[in-house]
């Protein structure tokens, strides 16, 4: 039984408060038998807790329940309803024993099982985050009922088992683990299977890495870099916090089909294993991995030592980890340009999320239950919160900032805390009254808009609708003269209009260094000059600032597709930083399709990528990014087939597995390779990644059979992993294939409400987003989507993702209307 087949209830905040007031959990003892079968595993949990006496419930989402013993009395398994076991607790000590059969899952939650198509080996890992722990063990599933855990695991003889605490194999197939410090349920994990494991040590901390056997060579290749970054980050966090890492071993597991980027489980961090690079990657992708390593390590303090009491303070985890991850990566690893990477990779993600109808405050986001909270793990909780903390650090200085943080950890060690607790710690450290800062920046949704009014000679500040408290912005602005020389000056925006001196013909850029959180828009004079200026400057901050300003303007239908393409034509051939090439999916996938002549716009972008290929260092990562863009924008089938055969390639380009599938995906979208040809490619290389690429390629073919094949995965008529589902949705909606995709506009809007019976959790959000008819840029599609959003009883996860995607479609329609494109 999957969690999608049973309407399990999500814990509400009011229920969590009542249960916290009633219970203190003493310990968990969990026995898992992972060797009983491929579909299920045995789970026996003993929970010891004290109660003040009264009714409550435990969380249990089992395939079957064998036995329940509560305080020595046997309870009927039939008592379990919608994932809850009612309990009439006695005052004092209580003991609950649950012997259950739990499901192995394939959606990246609970205990996820994966059979590697490359070699048939089976791997499992635990993801207990947000409502998933009860499909592994019976528990009181809320973040503020922490307790120590002791695990006992039986596994196949050739498996290695790793958990939150140090463990060892006491006899063949039997693993015993030390008791953990107090943990929230959502941190509990196991990584089990015939994993390839590498060991090291640093400053008394045992370190290890693991991966599937079929990608062990990639782990071996990257182990030195990963261990080096891990050691550098540990040293810096120990220096900044003055509190040593307290969870024993530090294992980093690269696991298959992981929904998130990573999960900060104490002692056993799990990462999506595409972060082990089986093909050549750009420097930007390595920076992304480095910041992820630092981000998850920051969580060992922000989240694991001190945990938010409820999900409405999730920013206490994610915003801090995002800020510290970028800062520490930039300060102590080889990737000192991590903040530039952040500008290209994360800034727009956060700004766009903060301007959706679904926007929410960074803090106190109104998460009334765990399902609602999951929707708010977005660019606001990460990118916006990180920027605001960076601003706060700049205001307070490191001494006060970290003194407050250390006080917070010390007072709440292994416990739970709220935003109020943290701000009280900062104020004790000398920060002064942070109430106004909190109200304006953390409790108010939406960004200010900062833009030049050239005629009035002012930078104008416009708050988001409904905001009454003005935000001040301490930033820099930069002006370019006719010769392309930039002059940067500080500016304090403490009024709705602040006077600036800008020559009539000078380009002007607001906050290129991303020092504040605001949507910064360029005026027409600057937009006209940007292509010339970006081609003439090597300043990475200015180049990033130009792109962020233009992308924000495009989002608001203030910058035309033609202007964006012209900027790309000037920018791309002069790029030296492959992070800037992260704009290519936006350019190729969105801007070109909204242009007056999509085919011409795509051809111009392709030519710009080819121009960069002509000048990029052979074998370098900029060349790799340019070649990827050239493939994705290519319309000439002969060229693509030639490259697929590794002929007529730019010097330094090698068509490895990743590039080969990229070419195949593009050929498929152009109807230049058959389904049989794609199947043959997969059979020749049956890896996990190839299976995902194959799904995208098949779904992207312009014929009715391929679209039906993709749709069968959406409805659950055919099986698909979480990654394959995303690939199918992405492949389905190809621009220029409207004659084949048109029937699926109606089908999506009609059948989406039923998706909650097939998918759940992260995956339900993914299918809502990626199967959305994004190429149907018509008012009728927007109207129908709005009608569905308003329907009573629509699943919360579906509604949230549908709101966001409908807003995106509405904005694309606005661009077409404003600039009169077809």
Short mmCIF file of C-alpha atoms in Angstrom, two decimals, residues 505-739:
data_model
loop_
_atom_site.label_atom_id
_atom_site.label_comp_id
_atom_site.label_asym_id
_atom_site.label_seq_id
_atom_site.Cartn_x
_atom_site.Cartn_y
_atom_site.Cartn_z
CA UNK A 505 22.67 59.05 -21.49
CA UNK A 506 24.31 56.92 -18.77
CA UNK A 507 23.23 53.39 -18.00
CA UNK A 508 22.25 52.86 -14.38
CA UNK A 509 22.13 49.64 -12.38
CA UNK A 510 20.53 49.28 -8.95
CA UNK A 511 22.06 46.87 -6.40
CA UNK A 512 24.21 44.73 -8.69
CA UNK A 513 25.85 43.21 -5.61
CA UNK A 514 22.53 41.81 -4.31
CA UNK A 515 22.94 43.57 -0.97
CA UNK A 516 19.21 43.84 -0.36
CA UNK A 517 16.03 41.96 -1.20
CA UNK A 518 14.20 43.85 -3.92
CA UNK A 519 13.12 43.56 -7.50
CA UNK A 520 15.42 45.99 -9.33
CA UNK A 521 14.21 47.29 -12.67
CA UNK A 522 16.16 49.13 -15.34
CA UNK A 523 14.84 52.08 -17.33
CA UNK A 524 14.69 52.22 -21.13
CA UNK A 525 17.98 54.14 -21.55
CA UNK A 526 19.83 51.53 -19.52
CA UNK A 527 18.14 48.64 -21.31
CA UNK A 528 19.21 50.05 -24.64
CA UNK A 529 22.81 50.35 -23.46
CA UNK A 530 23.12 47.00 -21.65
CA UNK A 531 24.05 44.87 -24.70
CA UNK A 532 26.98 47.16 -25.56
CA UNK A 533 28.08 47.47 -21.95
CA UNK A 534 27.86 43.81 -20.99
CA UNK A 535 30.02 42.88 -23.95
CA UNK A 536 32.66 45.36 -22.82
CA UNK A 537 32.92 44.48 -19.12
CA UNK A 538 34.50 41.51 -17.40
CA UNK A 539 33.12 42.49 -13.98
CA UNK A 540 31.17 39.42 -12.87
CA UNK A 541 29.05 41.33 -10.39
CA UNK A 542 27.91 43.87 -12.98
CA UNK A 543 27.18 41.17 -15.55
CA UNK A 544 25.12 39.24 -13.01
CA UNK A 545 23.36 42.44 -11.93
CA UNK A 546 22.39 43.27 -15.50
CA UNK A 547 20.88 39.84 -16.02
CA UNK A 548 18.94 39.93 -12.76
CA UNK A 549 17.55 43.36 -13.61
CA UNK A 550 16.53 42.29 -17.12
CA UNK A 551 14.98 39.04 -15.91
CA UNK A 552 12.94 40.92 -13.31
CA UNK A 553 11.77 43.34 -15.97
CA UNK A 554 10.81 40.49 -18.28
CA UNK A 555 8.85 38.85 -15.45
CA UNK A 556 6.82 42.06 -15.11
CA UNK A 557 6.33 42.43 -18.90
CA UNK A 558 8.50 45.55 -18.76
CA UNK A 559 11.25 44.13 -21.00
CA UNK A 560 10.42 42.66 -24.38
CA UNK A 561 11.57 39.24 -25.61
CA UNK A 562 13.45 41.05 -28.36
CA UNK A 563 15.42 43.08 -25.80
CA UNK A 564 16.34 39.92 -23.90
CA UNK A 565 17.50 38.16 -27.08
CA UNK A 566 19.62 41.18 -28.06
CA UNK A 567 21.24 41.16 -24.64
CA UNK A 568 21.96 37.44 -25.00
CA UNK A 569 23.50 37.96 -28.45
CA UNK A 570 25.91 40.46 -26.91
CA UNK A 571 26.49 38.64 -23.64
CA UNK A 572 26.92 35.01 -24.61
CA UNK A 573 29.93 35.35 -26.95
CA UNK A 574 31.82 37.27 -24.24
CA UNK A 575 31.15 35.00 -21.25
CA UNK A 576 34.03 33.73 -19.16
CA UNK A 577 31.91 32.43 -16.28
CA UNK A 578 29.88 29.34 -17.01
CA UNK A 579 27.38 30.24 -14.27
CA UNK A 580 26.11 32.98 -16.59
CA UNK A 581 25.12 30.24 -19.03
CA UNK A 582 22.43 29.22 -16.54
CA UNK A 583 20.35 31.82 -18.37
CA UNK A 584 20.24 29.54 -21.43
CA UNK A 585 17.27 27.37 -20.36
CA UNK A 586 15.34 30.58 -19.65
CA UNK A 587 16.36 32.04 -23.01
CA UNK A 588 15.74 28.91 -25.07
CA UNK A 589 12.75 27.55 -23.17
CA UNK A 590 10.83 30.75 -22.41
CA UNK A 591 12.05 33.89 -24.16
CA UNK A 592 12.40 32.46 -27.67
CA UNK A 593 8.90 31.01 -27.61
CA UNK A 594 7.37 34.38 -26.65
CA UNK A 595 9.18 36.28 -29.40
CA UNK A 596 7.64 37.66 -32.58
CA UNK A 597 9.46 34.95 -34.54
CA UNK A 598 10.32 32.02 -32.25
CA UNK A 599 12.32 30.17 -34.90
CA UNK A 600 14.40 33.26 -35.64
CA UNK A 601 14.97 33.97 -31.94
CA UNK A 602 16.10 30.39 -31.40
CA UNK A 603 18.45 30.61 -34.37
CA UNK A 604 19.97 33.83 -33.00
CA UNK A 605 20.55 32.21 -29.62
CA UNK A 606 22.08 29.22 -31.35
CA UNK A 607 24.42 31.51 -33.28
CA UNK A 608 25.44 33.25 -30.05
CA UNK A 609 26.30 29.89 -28.47
CA UNK A 610 28.33 28.95 -31.56
CA UNK A 611 30.17 32.26 -31.32
CA UNK A 612 31.11 31.47 -27.73
CA UNK A 613 32.25 28.02 -28.83
CA UNK A 614 34.62 29.69 -31.27
CA UNK A 615 36.44 31.61 -28.52
CA UNK A 616 36.03 29.47 -25.38
CA UNK A 617 39.05 27.60 -24.08
CA UNK A 618 39.03 24.09 -25.58
CA UNK A 619 38.09 21.53 -22.99
CA UNK A 620 36.96 24.20 -20.53
CA UNK A 621 33.67 24.40 -18.69
CA UNK A 622 32.54 27.55 -20.50
CA UNK A 623 32.94 25.65 -23.74
CA UNK A 624 30.88 22.82 -22.27
CA UNK A 625 28.08 25.21 -21.29
CA UNK A 626 28.14 26.80 -24.74
CA UNK A 627 27.96 23.43 -26.45
CA UNK A 628 25.00 22.40 -24.31
CA UNK A 629 23.24 25.61 -25.35
CA UNK A 630 24.09 25.00 -29.00
CA UNK A 631 22.56 21.53 -28.80
CA UNK A 632 19.39 22.71 -27.06
CA UNK A 633 18.84 25.51 -29.58
CA UNK A 634 19.84 23.60 -32.73
CA UNK A 635 17.27 23.25 -35.50
CA UNK A 636 19.53 21.55 -38.05
CA UNK A 637 19.14 17.78 -37.77
CA UNK A 638 22.24 17.08 -39.84
CA UNK A 639 24.43 19.03 -37.44
CA UNK A 640 22.98 17.21 -34.44
CA UNK A 641 23.48 13.81 -36.03
CA UNK A 642 27.03 14.71 -36.93
CA UNK A 643 27.73 15.68 -33.33
CA UNK A 644 26.06 12.48 -32.12
CA UNK A 645 28.60 10.58 -34.18
CA UNK A 646 31.39 12.63 -32.52
CA UNK A 647 32.24 14.23 -35.85
CA UNK A 648 32.91 17.89 -36.66
CA UNK A 649 33.05 18.78 -32.98
CA UNK A 650 34.73 21.90 -31.60
CA UNK A 651 38.24 21.11 -30.41
CA UNK A 652 38.00 20.03 -26.78
CA UNK A 653 34.39 18.81 -26.82
CA UNK A 654 33.90 15.11 -26.09
CA UNK A 655 30.44 13.62 -26.45
CA UNK A 656 30.11 11.68 -23.21
CA UNK A 657 26.93 10.01 -21.94
CA UNK A 658 25.39 13.27 -20.75
CA UNK A 659 25.97 15.12 -24.01
CA UNK A 660 24.89 12.12 -26.04
CA UNK A 661 21.49 12.04 -24.33
CA UNK A 662 21.18 15.80 -24.61
CA UNK A 663 21.57 15.47 -28.39
CA UNK A 664 19.13 12.57 -28.47
CA UNK A 665 16.55 14.58 -26.53
CA UNK A 666 16.84 17.43 -29.02
CA UNK A 667 16.67 15.07 -32.00
CA UNK A 668 13.56 13.46 -30.53
CA UNK A 669 11.82 16.83 -30.20
CA UNK A 670 12.58 17.44 -33.88
CA UNK A 671 11.14 14.04 -34.84
CA UNK A 672 14.57 12.97 -36.02
CA UNK A 673 14.93 9.73 -34.05
CA UNK A 674 12.37 6.98 -33.64
CA UNK A 675 11.03 5.50 -30.45
CA UNK A 676 12.85 2.27 -31.35
CA UNK A 677 16.07 4.22 -31.72
CA UNK A 678 15.66 5.72 -28.26
CA UNK A 679 14.85 2.32 -26.79
CA UNK A 680 18.03 0.97 -28.35
CA UNK A 681 20.09 3.74 -26.81
CA UNK A 682 18.67 2.90 -23.38
CA UNK A 683 19.30 -0.80 -23.85
CA UNK A 684 22.93 -0.05 -24.72
CA UNK A 685 23.37 2.03 -21.54
CA UNK A 686 20.74 1.03 -18.94
CA UNK A 687 21.73 3.45 -16.19
CA UNK A 688 19.44 5.32 -13.84
CA UNK A 689 20.26 8.64 -15.50
CA UNK A 690 19.81 7.20 -18.99
CA UNK A 691 16.38 5.93 -17.99
CA UNK A 692 15.37 9.46 -16.99
CA UNK A 693 16.79 10.98 -20.18
CA UNK A 694 15.01 8.32 -22.21
CA UNK A 695 11.71 9.26 -20.57
CA UNK A 696 12.22 12.90 -21.49
CA UNK A 697 13.22 12.06 -25.05
CA UNK A 698 10.27 9.75 -25.66
CA UNK A 699 7.81 12.25 -24.16
CA UNK A 700 9.27 15.00 -26.31
CA UNK A 701 8.64 13.31 -29.65
CA UNK A 702 5.99 15.08 -31.75
CA UNK A 703 3.47 12.29 -32.16
CA UNK A 704 0.31 11.15 -30.44
CA UNK A 705 1.77 7.85 -29.24
CA UNK A 706 4.61 9.57 -27.37
CA UNK A 707 2.31 12.05 -25.67
CA UNK A 708 0.03 9.22 -24.58
CA UNK A 709 3.08 7.36 -23.25
CA UNK A 710 3.97 10.35 -21.07
CA UNK A 711 0.38 10.80 -19.92
CA UNK A 712 0.17 7.19 -18.77
CA UNK A 713 2.89 8.02 -16.24
CA UNK A 714 0.92 11.01 -14.96
CA UNK A 715 -2.21 8.94 -14.40
CA UNK A 716 -0.31 6.03 -12.88
CA UNK A 717 -1.39 3.68 -15.66
CA UNK A 718 2.29 2.96 -16.21
CA UNK A 719 4.96 2.98 -13.48
CA UNK A 720 7.55 5.74 -13.26
CA UNK A 721 10.01 6.91 -10.66
CA UNK A 722 9.90 10.45 -9.31
CA UNK A 723 12.69 11.62 -11.64
CA UNK A 724 11.06 9.96 -14.64
CA UNK A 725 7.77 11.72 -13.90
CA UNK A 726 9.48 15.11 -13.98
CA UNK A 727 11.18 14.14 -17.24
CA UNK A 728 7.89 13.05 -18.80
CA UNK A 729 6.15 16.30 -17.88
CA UNK A 730 9.05 18.38 -19.15
CA UNK A 731 9.17 16.43 -22.40
CA UNK A 732 5.43 16.49 -22.99
CA UNK A 733 5.05 20.27 -23.34
CA UNK A 734 7.33 21.18 -26.23
CA UNK A 735 6.82 24.49 -28.08
CA UNK A 736 5.69 23.96 -31.64
CA UNK A 737 3.97 20.65 -30.84
CA UNK A 738 0.57 22.12 -30.05
CA UNK A 739 -1.23 19.87 -32.53
#
